[in-house]
């Protein structure tokens, strides 16, 4: 028979045990030094940069877990995060030593300069623990390696603003087929060959929330299966389409949508009015689609639009009096000069 005193002590004991475990794990994290082979690979990577003054903390004989941009795993001494973003490093290659860091979960090389170097054909397939990968604004060139298909835990993938980097149609299909965990896909200014991109995304990345394909020079209309991506919050397809097409009616079914940017394309015909009524929509940019006809609807109270960009579109002259209900509106080009 358990006494009242024992019943009161049991939760306290459990709490003490949990706290002891956390403290012990934290102590382990701070006392286990970087493994020698991890430090060696990092130093090889450092030496591949022409200007590495910003990596002055990377010194042989010191604990690499305390170096600039490095995070090590608890009690392992292995590098799990490498963030060199914005350090203005320069190199003519991505050194293969990087792929020895097989415990990496986060890798960020954004805003460095790789002199239009091609990404290695092999190596990425070793980084199977990767969750976030960011190579944006790094001046890589050529085909994106198919080895990315092995990074099945990826949540964020960003190759934005590497003009000259591309996916061919087969490799895009192969890589995206393994990206079921992906939430954010940023491929601005990356050329995607073929016309199946939208169906590929719909078939393989059901939980995608952010899709940015700004200036991707993609071809073909958006496939109807794209409507299955009901978790989408952000769509940026600005300045991407090379051929005329219509804005899909099914965009109005994407109830989570907060940002829709489709400026500077060849969209034509009537813009689907129902899209204006998406309850979570904050930004709608339709500008620079001269053949896109737009009729503004009646706006009920509670509409959350903050930005409405309609410059260089075929906008109907009629502005409904309910436009005044857009209490959150901060920017509305082509409309501010008109009387309601």
mmCIF file of C-alpha atoms in Angstrom:
data_model
loop_
_atom_site.group_PDB
_atom_site.id
_atom_site.type_symbol
_atom_site.label_atom_id
_atom_site.label_comp_id
_atom_site.label_asym_id
_atom_site.label_seq_id
_atom_site.Cartn_x
_atom_site.Cartn_y
_atom_site.Cartn_z
ATOM 1 C CA UNK A 1 0.000 0.000 0.000
ATOM 2 C CA UNK A 2 1.539 3.366 -1.104
ATOM 3 C CA UNK A 3 1.212 6.070 1.522
ATOM 4 C CA UNK A 4 0.126 9.650 0.835
ATOM 5 C CA UNK A 5 3.684 10.796 1.545
ATOM 6 C CA UNK A 6 5.083 8.356 -1.034
ATOM 7 C CA UNK A 7 2.562 9.521 -3.642
ATOM 8 C CA UNK A 8 3.714 13.104 -3.103
ATOM 9 C CA UNK A 9 7.404 12.220 -3.283
ATOM 10 C CA UNK A 10 7.170 10.156 -6.489
ATOM 11 C CA UNK A 11 6.593 13.109 -8.897
ATOM 12 C CA UNK A 12 9.368 15.047 -7.140
ATOM 13 C CA UNK A 13 11.794 12.145 -7.570
ATOM 14 C CA UNK A 14 10.892 11.826 -11.243
ATOM 15 C CA UNK A 15 11.463 15.558 -11.711
ATOM 16 C CA UNK A 16 14.850 15.357 -9.974
ATOM 17 C CA UNK A 17 15.891 12.398 -12.133
ATOM 18 C CA UNK A 18 14.881 14.284 -15.318
ATOM 19 C CA UNK A 19 16.749 17.406 -14.223
ATOM 20 C CA UNK A 20 19.828 15.334 -13.400
ATOM 21 C CA UNK A 21 19.696 13.737 -16.867
ATOM 22 C CA UNK A 22 19.458 17.125 -18.564
ATOM 23 C CA UNK A 23 22.344 18.574 -16.539
ATOM 24 C CA UNK A 24 24.462 15.476 -17.189
ATOM 25 C CA UNK A 25 23.764 15.669 -20.924
ATOM 26 C CA UNK A 26 24.616 19.383 -20.934
ATOM 27 C CA UNK A 27 27.870 18.702 -19.126
ATOM 28 C CA UNK A 28 28.704 15.978 -21.624
ATOM 29 C CA UNK A 29 28.023 18.425 -24.443
ATOM 30 C CA UNK A 30 30.520 20.921 -23.104
ATOM 31 C CA UNK A 31 33.248 18.446 -22.127
ATOM 32 C CA UNK A 32 33.480 16.260 -25.244
ATOM 33 C CA UNK A 33 35.933 17.923 -27.654
ATOM 34 C CA UNK A 34 35.719 17.932 -31.412
ATOM 35 C CA UNK A 35 36.838 14.683 -32.998
ATOM 36 C CA UNK A 36 40.269 15.028 -34.700
ATOM 37 C CA UNK A 37 38.975 13.919 -38.100
ATOM 38 C CA UNK A 38 36.212 16.537 -37.932
ATOM 39 C CA UNK A 39 38.747 19.287 -37.198
ATOM 40 C CA UNK A 40 41.007 18.034 -39.980
ATOM 41 C CA UNK A 41 38.193 18.205 -42.550
ATOM 42 C CA UNK A 42 37.248 21.712 -41.428
ATOM 43 C CA UNK A 43 40.839 22.924 -41.722
ATOM 44 C CA UNK A 44 41.024 21.457 -45.228
ATOM 45 C CA UNK A 45 37.826 23.335 -46.071
ATOM 46 C CA UNK A 46 39.293 26.538 -44.624
ATOM 47 C CA UNK A 47 42.396 26.198 -46.792
ATOM 48 C CA UNK A 48 40.217 25.980 -49.906
ATOM 49 C CA UNK A 49 39.160 29.608 -49.396
ATOM 50 C CA UNK A 50 41.362 32.294 -50.901
ATOM 51 C CA UNK A 51 40.491 34.760 -48.154
ATOM 52 C CA UNK A 52 39.850 33.048 -44.841
ATOM 53 C CA UNK A 53 40.607 35.826 -42.361
ATOM 54 C CA UNK A 54 37.030 35.563 -41.070
ATOM 55 C CA UNK A 55 37.854 32.021 -39.989
ATOM 56 C CA UNK A 56 40.680 33.054 -37.656
ATOM 57 C CA UNK A 57 39.211 30.962 -34.838
ATOM 58 C CA UNK A 58 39.752 27.842 -36.957
ATOM 59 C CA UNK A 59 43.156 26.901 -35.581
ATOM 60 C CA UNK A 60 44.851 23.518 -35.426
ATOM 61 C CA UNK A 61 45.095 22.192 -31.896
ATOM 62 C CA UNK A 62 41.988 24.001 -30.642
ATOM 63 C CA UNK A 63 38.515 22.553 -30.125
ATOM 64 C CA UNK A 64 36.620 22.950 -33.397
ATOM 65 C CA UNK A 65 33.308 22.878 -31.510
ATOM 66 C CA UNK A 66 34.105 26.465 -30.465
ATOM 67 C CA UNK A 67 35.101 27.729 -33.921
ATOM 68 C CA UNK A 68 33.221 30.392 -35.860
ATOM 69 C CA UNK A 69 30.019 29.004 -37.369
ATOM 70 C CA UNK A 70 30.390 25.523 -35.858
ATOM 71 C CA UNK A 71 27.968 23.632 -33.629
ATOM 72 C CA UNK A 72 28.745 20.129 -32.380
ATOM 73 C CA UNK A 73 26.342 17.435 -31.302
ATOM 74 C CA UNK A 74 25.704 16.535 -27.687
ATOM 75 C CA UNK A 75 28.412 14.258 -26.313
ATOM 76 C CA UNK A 76 29.586 13.289 -29.808
ATOM 77 C CA UNK A 77 32.255 15.774 -30.848
ATOM 78 C CA UNK A 78 30.823 15.677 -34.363
ATOM 79 C CA UNK A 79 29.831 18.789 -36.335
ATOM 80 C CA UNK A 80 26.065 19.060 -36.778
ATOM 81 C CA UNK A 81 25.844 22.657 -37.990
ATOM 82 C CA UNK A 82 28.124 24.674 -40.269
ATOM 83 C CA UNK A 83 27.029 28.263 -40.870
ATOM 84 C CA UNK A 84 29.458 30.350 -42.939
ATOM 85 C CA UNK A 85 26.812 32.635 -44.379
ATOM 86 C CA UNK A 86 27.742 36.224 -45.139
ATOM 87 C CA UNK A 87 31.473 35.824 -44.408
ATOM 88 C CA UNK A 88 32.419 36.870 -47.962
ATOM 89 C CA UNK A 89 34.582 33.805 -48.428
ATOM 90 C CA UNK A 90 35.951 33.093 -51.910
ATOM 91 C CA UNK A 91 36.884 29.822 -53.560
ATOM 92 C CA UNK A 92 36.999 28.235 -56.999
ATOM 93 C CA UNK A 93 35.542 24.970 -55.706
ATOM 94 C CA UNK A 94 33.457 23.320 -53.015
ATOM 95 C CA UNK A 95 36.098 21.213 -51.296
ATOM 96 C CA UNK A 96 35.293 17.502 -50.922
ATOM 97 C CA UNK A 97 36.365 17.641 -47.260
ATOM 98 C CA UNK A 98 32.933 19.101 -46.536
ATOM 99 C CA UNK A 99 31.349 15.721 -47.208
ATOM 100 C CA UNK A 100 33.346 14.095 -44.413
ATOM 101 C CA UNK A 101 31.080 15.953 -41.973
ATOM 102 C CA UNK A 102 28.440 13.264 -42.282
ATOM 103 C CA UNK A 103 26.518 14.297 -39.150
ATOM 104 C CA UNK A 104 25.641 17.717 -40.575
ATOM 105 C CA UNK A 105 22.021 18.743 -40.101
ATOM 106 C CA UNK A 106 22.392 22.394 -41.071
ATOM 107 C CA UNK A 107 24.681 23.707 -43.799
ATOM 108 C CA UNK A 108 24.652 27.379 -44.768
ATOM 109 C CA UNK A 109 27.127 28.771 -47.312
ATOM 110 C CA UNK A 110 24.894 31.643 -48.403
ATOM 111 C CA UNK A 111 26.400 34.929 -49.635
ATOM 112 C CA UNK A 112 29.909 33.689 -50.331
ATOM 113 C CA UNK A 113 31.610 33.624 -53.740
ATOM 114 C CA UNK A 114 32.523 30.394 -55.515
ATOM 115 C CA UNK A 115 33.576 31.888 -58.879
ATOM 116 C CA UNK A 116 30.929 30.012 -60.907
ATOM 117 C CA UNK A 117 32.284 26.682 -59.697
ATOM 118 C CA UNK A 118 30.260 23.558 -60.454
ATOM 119 C CA UNK A 119 28.852 21.624 -57.519
ATOM 120 C CA UNK A 120 30.577 18.236 -57.021
ATOM 121 C CA UNK A 121 28.840 15.364 -58.798
ATOM 122 C CA UNK A 122 29.283 13.130 -55.756
ATOM 123 C CA UNK A 123 29.405 13.798 -52.042
ATOM 124 C CA UNK A 124 25.955 15.133 -51.132
ATOM 125 C CA UNK A 125 24.643 11.575 -50.856
ATOM 126 C CA UNK A 126 26.752 11.206 -47.678
ATOM 127 C CA UNK A 127 24.905 13.997 -45.840
ATOM 128 C CA UNK A 128 21.791 11.983 -45.057
ATOM 129 C CA UNK A 129 21.067 13.763 -41.745
ATOM 130 C CA UNK A 130 20.707 17.148 -43.455
ATOM 131 C CA UNK A 131 17.628 19.183 -42.488
ATOM 132 C CA UNK A 132 18.439 22.682 -43.752
ATOM 133 C CA UNK A 133 20.609 23.354 -46.806
ATOM 134 C CA UNK A 134 21.284 26.914 -47.976
ATOM 135 C CA UNK A 135 23.624 27.705 -50.879
ATOM 136 C CA UNK A 136 21.879 30.930 -51.930
ATOM 137 C CA UNK A 137 23.808 33.897 -53.420
ATOM 138 C CA UNK A 138 27.008 31.855 -53.705
ATOM 139 C CA UNK A 139 27.683 31.988 -57.459
ATOM 140 C CA UNK A 140 27.595 28.267 -58.186
ATOM 141 C CA UNK A 141 27.099 27.133 -61.746
ATOM 142 C CA UNK A 142 25.975 24.060 -63.703
ATOM 143 C CA UNK A 143 23.693 21.146 -62.927
ATOM 144 C CA UNK A 144 22.418 20.529 -59.408
ATOM 145 C CA UNK A 145 23.708 17.072 -58.357
ATOM 146 C CA UNK A 146 21.290 14.183 -58.255
ATOM 147 C CA UNK A 147 22.899 13.084 -54.975
ATOM 148 C CA UNK A 148 20.560 15.533 -53.230
ATOM 149 C CA UNK A 149 17.926 12.832 -53.634
ATOM 150 C CA UNK A 150 19.519 11.078 -50.639
ATOM 151 C CA UNK A 151 18.771 14.014 -48.336
ATOM 152 C CA UNK A 152 15.336 12.743 -47.434
ATOM 153 C CA UNK A 153 15.127 14.618 -44.109
ATOM 154 C CA UNK A 154 15.390 18.033 -45.742
ATOM 155 C CA UNK A 155 12.936 20.625 -44.465
ATOM 156 C CA UNK A 156 14.471 23.680 -46.176
ATOM 157 C CA UNK A 157 16.298 23.759 -49.519
ATOM 158 C CA UNK A 158 17.626 27.066 -50.855
ATOM 159 C CA UNK A 159 19.700 27.472 -54.020
ATOM 160 C CA UNK A 160 18.351 30.941 -54.803
ATOM 161 C CA UNK A 161 20.272 33.491 -56.858
ATOM 162 C CA UNK A 162 22.891 31.226 -58.381
ATOM 163 C CA UNK A 163 22.373 32.347 -61.957
ATOM 164 C CA UNK A 164 23.515 29.528 -64.261
ATOM 165 C CA UNK A 165 22.632 26.742 -61.834
ATOM 166 C CA UNK A 166 19.923 24.421 -63.171
ATOM 167 C CA UNK A 167 17.841 21.278 -62.807
ATOM 168 C CA UNK A 168 17.219 19.208 -65.895
ATOM 169 C CA UNK A 169 13.817 17.532 -65.983
ATOM 170 C CA UNK A 170 14.895 13.984 -64.955
ATOM 171 C CA UNK A 171 17.073 15.170 -62.052
ATOM 172 C CA UNK A 172 14.340 17.503 -60.761
ATOM 173 C CA UNK A 173 11.913 14.593 -60.733
ATOM 174 C CA UNK A 174 14.407 12.282 -59.001
ATOM 175 C CA UNK A 175 15.422 14.774 -56.313
ATOM 176 C CA UNK A 176 11.895 15.965 -55.521
ATOM 177 C CA UNK A 177 10.621 12.380 -55.347
ATOM 178 C CA UNK A 178 12.501 12.039 -52.045
ATOM 179 C CA UNK A 179 11.553 15.405 -50.531
ATOM 180 C CA UNK A 180 8.327 14.470 -48.714
ATOM 181 C CA UNK A 181 9.490 16.318 -45.554
ATOM 182 C CA UNK A 182 10.254 19.559 -47.369
ATOM 183 C CA UNK A 183 8.476 22.705 -46.128
ATOM 184 C CA UNK A 184 10.448 25.433 -47.924
ATOM 185 C CA UNK A 185 11.798 25.362 -51.483
ATOM 186 C CA UNK A 186 13.692 28.424 -52.736
ATOM 187 C CA UNK A 187 14.984 28.186 -56.302
ATOM 188 C CA UNK A 188 14.918 31.824 -57.426
ATOM 189 C CA UNK A 189 16.822 32.355 -60.693
ATOM 190 C CA UNK A 190 17.509 28.622 -61.033
ATOM 191 C CA UNK A 191 16.494 27.282 -64.419
ATOM 192 C CA UNK A 192 14.171 24.278 -64.273
ATOM 193 C CA UNK A 193 13.955 22.545 -67.622
ATOM 194 C CA UNK A 194 10.770 20.832 -68.766
ATOM 195 C CA UNK A 195 7.101 21.511 -68.145
ATOM 196 C CA UNK A 196 6.333 18.942 -65.400
ATOM 197 C CA UNK A 197 7.647 20.915 -62.410
ATOM 198 C CA UNK A 198 4.237 21.724 -60.899
ATOM 199 C CA UNK A 199 2.967 18.139 -61.110
ATOM 200 C CA UNK A 200 6.260 16.874 -59.653
ATOM 201 C CA UNK A 201 5.895 19.162 -56.627
ATOM 202 C CA UNK A 202 2.245 18.219 -56.132
ATOM 203 C CA UNK A 203 2.976 14.503 -56.325
ATOM 204 C CA UNK A 204 5.941 14.473 -53.965
ATOM 205 C CA UNK A 205 5.930 17.367 -51.483
ATOM 206 C CA UNK A 206 2.448 17.363 -49.927
ATOM 207 C CA UNK A 207 3.361 19.579 -46.955
ATOM 208 C CA UNK A 208 5.165 22.321 -48.873
ATOM 209 C CA UNK A 209 4.531 25.725 -47.272
ATOM 210 C CA UNK A 210 6.850 28.132 -49.091
ATOM 211 C CA UNK A 211 7.573 27.949 -52.822
ATOM 212 C CA UNK A 212 9.771 30.620 -54.364
ATOM 213 C CA UNK A 213 10.622 30.282 -58.057
ATOM 214 C CA UNK A 214 11.282 33.935 -58.894
ATOM 215 C CA UNK A 215 12.793 34.404 -62.381
ATOM 216 C CA UNK A 216 13.144 30.678 -63.026
ATOM 217 C CA UNK A 217 12.253 30.783 -66.751
ATOM 218 C CA UNK A 218 9.897 27.836 -66.445
ATOM 219 C CA UNK A 219 7.631 26.650 -69.233
ATOM 220 C CA UNK A 220 4.202 25.096 -69.421
ATOM 221 C CA UNK A 221 1.027 25.930 -67.493
ATOM 222 C CA UNK A 222 0.573 25.095 -63.823
ATOM 223 C CA UNK A 223 -0.840 21.562 -63.623
ATOM 224 C CA UNK A 224 -4.227 21.073 -61.965
ATOM 225 C CA UNK A 225 -2.671 18.644 -59.435
ATOM 226 C CA UNK A 226 -0.919 21.671 -57.924
ATOM 227 C CA UNK A 227 -4.204 22.375 -56.134
ATOM 228 C CA UNK A 228 -3.382 19.503 -53.742
ATOM 229 C CA UNK A 229 -0.683 21.608 -52.072
ATOM 230 C CA UNK A 230 -3.113 22.903 -49.460
ATOM 231 C CA UNK A 231 -0.373 23.831 -46.953
ATOM 232 C CA UNK A 232 1.097 26.501 -49.221
ATOM 233 C CA UNK A 233 1.446 29.849 -47.467
ATOM 234 C CA UNK A 234 3.780 31.602 -49.905
ATOM 235 C CA UNK A 235 3.908 31.336 -53.706
ATOM 236 C CA UNK A 236 6.368 33.494 -55.631
ATOM 237 C CA UNK A 237 6.345 32.822 -59.367
ATOM 238 C CA UNK A 238 7.269 36.357 -60.392
ATOM 239 C CA UNK A 239 9.008 36.852 -63.752
ATOM 240 C CA UNK A 240 9.220 33.101 -64.324
ATOM 241 C CA UNK A 241 6.910 32.067 -67.158
ATOM 242 C CA UNK A 242 8.082 32.270 -70.744
ATOM 243 C CA UNK A 243 4.777 31.344 -72.400
ATOM 244 C CA UNK A 244 1.301 32.873 -72.023
ATOM 245 C CA UNK A 245 -1.100 31.066 -69.702
ATOM 246 C CA UNK A 246 -4.019 31.753 -67.383
ATOM 247 C CA UNK A 247 -3.939 32.223 -63.635
ATOM 248 C CA UNK A 248 -5.358 28.956 -62.249
ATOM 249 C CA UNK A 249 -8.818 29.135 -60.687
ATOM 250 C CA UNK A 250 -7.701 26.613 -58.069
ATOM 251 C CA UNK A 251 -5.426 29.171 -56.392
ATOM 252 C CA UNK A 252 -8.646 30.224 -54.660
ATOM 253 C CA UNK A 253 -8.743 26.787 -52.980
ATOM 254 C CA UNK A 254 -5.373 27.287 -51.244
ATOM 255 C CA UNK A 255 -6.880 28.474 -47.976
ATOM 256 C CA UNK A 256 -3.532 28.859 -46.159
ATOM 257 C CA UNK A 257 -2.152 31.252 -48.775
ATOM 258 C CA UNK A 258 -0.735 34.472 -47.332
ATOM 259 C CA UNK A 259 1.482 35.711 -50.172
ATOM 260 C CA UNK A 260 0.860 35.302 -53.914
ATOM 261 C CA UNK A 261 3.342 36.996 -56.221
ATOM 262 C CA UNK A 262 3.001 36.379 -59.947
ATOM 263 C CA UNK A 263 4.252 39.705 -61.331
ATOM 264 C CA UNK A 264 6.007 40.108 -64.661
ATOM 265 C CA UNK A 265 4.681 37.045 -66.436
ATOM 266 C CA UNK A 266 2.598 36.467 -69.557
ATOM 267 C CA UNK A 267 -0.659 35.747 -67.767
ATOM 268 C CA UNK A 268 -3.731 36.574 -69.808
ATOM 269 C CA UNK A 269 -7.502 36.319 -69.598
ATOM 270 C CA UNK A 270 -9.591 37.060 -66.521
ATOM 271 C CA UNK A 271 -8.001 36.966 -63.084
ATOM 272 C CA UNK A 272 -10.083 34.674 -60.792
ATOM 273 C CA UNK A 273 -11.978 37.048 -58.518
ATOM 274 C CA UNK A 274 -12.340 34.463 -55.734
ATOM 275 C CA UNK A 275 -8.618 34.734 -54.977
ATOM 276 C CA UNK A 276 -9.249 38.200 -53.526
ATOM 277 C CA UNK A 277 -11.420 36.579 -50.852
ATOM 278 C CA UNK A 278 -8.799 34.229 -49.418
ATOM 279 C CA UNK A 279 -9.028 34.986 -45.708
ATOM 280 C CA UNK A 280 -5.316 34.746 -44.935
ATOM 281 C CA UNK A 281 -4.077 36.606 -48.007
ATOM 282 C CA UNK A 282 -1.791 39.498 -47.074
ATOM 283 C CA UNK A 283 0.136 40.202 -50.274
ATOM 284 C CA UNK A 284 -1.152 39.962 -53.840
ATOM 285 C CA UNK A 285 1.195 41.092 -56.613
ATOM 286 C CA UNK A 286 -0.219 40.850 -60.143
ATOM 287 C CA UNK A 287 1.747 43.744 -61.606
ATOM 288 C CA UNK A 288 3.291 43.815 -65.082
ATOM 289 C CA UNK A 289 0.895 41.342 -66.641
ATOM 290 C CA UNK A 290 -0.547 43.681 -69.297
ATOM 291 C CA UNK A 291 -2.927 41.087 -70.760
ATOM 292 C CA UNK A 292 -4.394 40.095 -67.415
ATOM 293 C CA UNK A 293 -7.907 41.502 -66.924
ATOM 294 C CA UNK A 294 -8.778 42.371 -63.333
ATOM 295 C CA UNK A 295 -12.169 43.238 -61.887
ATOM 296 C CA UNK A 296 -12.091 44.113 -58.229
ATOM 297 C CA UNK A 297 -14.814 42.377 -56.210
ATOM 298 C CA UNK A 298 -16.797 43.561 -53.236
ATOM 299 C CA UNK A 299 -14.556 43.385 -50.182
ATOM 300 C CA UNK A 300 -16.250 42.291 -46.950
ATOM 301 C CA UNK A 301 -15.205 43.597 -43.552
ATOM 302 C CA UNK A 302 -12.277 41.650 -42.119
ATOM 303 C CA UNK A 303 -10.276 41.307 -45.330
ATOM 304 C CA UNK A 304 -6.572 41.188 -44.389
ATOM 305 C CA UNK A 305 -4.891 42.439 -47.568
ATOM 306 C CA UNK A 306 -1.846 44.597 -46.804
ATOM 307 C CA UNK A 307 -0.244 44.862 -50.254
ATOM 308 C CA UNK A 308 -2.108 44.950 -53.571
ATOM 309 C CA UNK A 309 0.111 45.530 -56.615
ATOM 310 C CA UNK A 310 -1.754 45.958 -59.914
ATOM 311 C CA UNK A 311 0.517 48.234 -61.970
ATOM 312 C CA UNK A 312 0.690 47.492 -65.717
ATOM 313 C CA UNK A 313 -2.348 45.206 -65.731
ATOM 314 C CA UNK A 314 -5.663 45.523 -67.542
ATOM 315 C CA UNK A 315 -7.515 46.787 -64.489
ATOM 316 C CA UNK A 316 -11.183 47.650 -64.714
ATOM 317 C CA UNK A 317 -11.883 51.301 -63.986
ATOM 318 C CA UNK A 318 -14.665 50.430 -61.563
ATOM 319 C CA UNK A 319 -13.466 50.483 -57.964
ATOM 320 C CA UNK A 320 -16.131 49.209 -55.530
ATOM 321 C CA UNK A 321 -16.996 51.370 -52.544
ATOM 322 C CA UNK A 322 -16.245 48.347 -50.327
ATOM 323 C CA UNK A 323 -12.572 48.863 -51.182
ATOM 324 C CA UNK A 324 -12.616 51.087 -48.109
ATOM 325 C CA UNK A 325 -13.065 47.906 -46.036
ATOM 326 C CA UNK A 326 -9.428 47.007 -46.626
ATOM 327 C CA UNK A 327 -8.385 48.422 -43.266
ATOM 328 C CA UNK A 328 -4.993 46.664 -43.277
ATOM 329 C CA UNK A 329 -3.959 47.905 -46.733
ATOM 330 C CA UNK A 330 -0.549 49.608 -46.712
ATOM 331 C CA UNK A 331 0.235 49.656 -50.428
ATOM 332 C CA UNK A 332 -2.071 49.636 -53.445
ATOM 333 C CA UNK A 333 -0.470 50.933 -56.658
ATOM 334 C CA UNK A 334 -2.778 52.179 -59.442
ATOM 335 C CA UNK A 335 -5.549 52.695 -56.888
ATOM 336 C CA UNK A 336 -4.416 55.329 -54.412
ATOM 337 C CA UNK A 337 -5.045 58.212 -56.800
ATOM 338 C CA UNK A 338 -8.657 57.268 -57.487
ATOM 339 C CA UNK A 339 -11.753 58.412 -55.679
ATOM 340 C CA UNK A 340 -14.022 55.692 -54.322
#
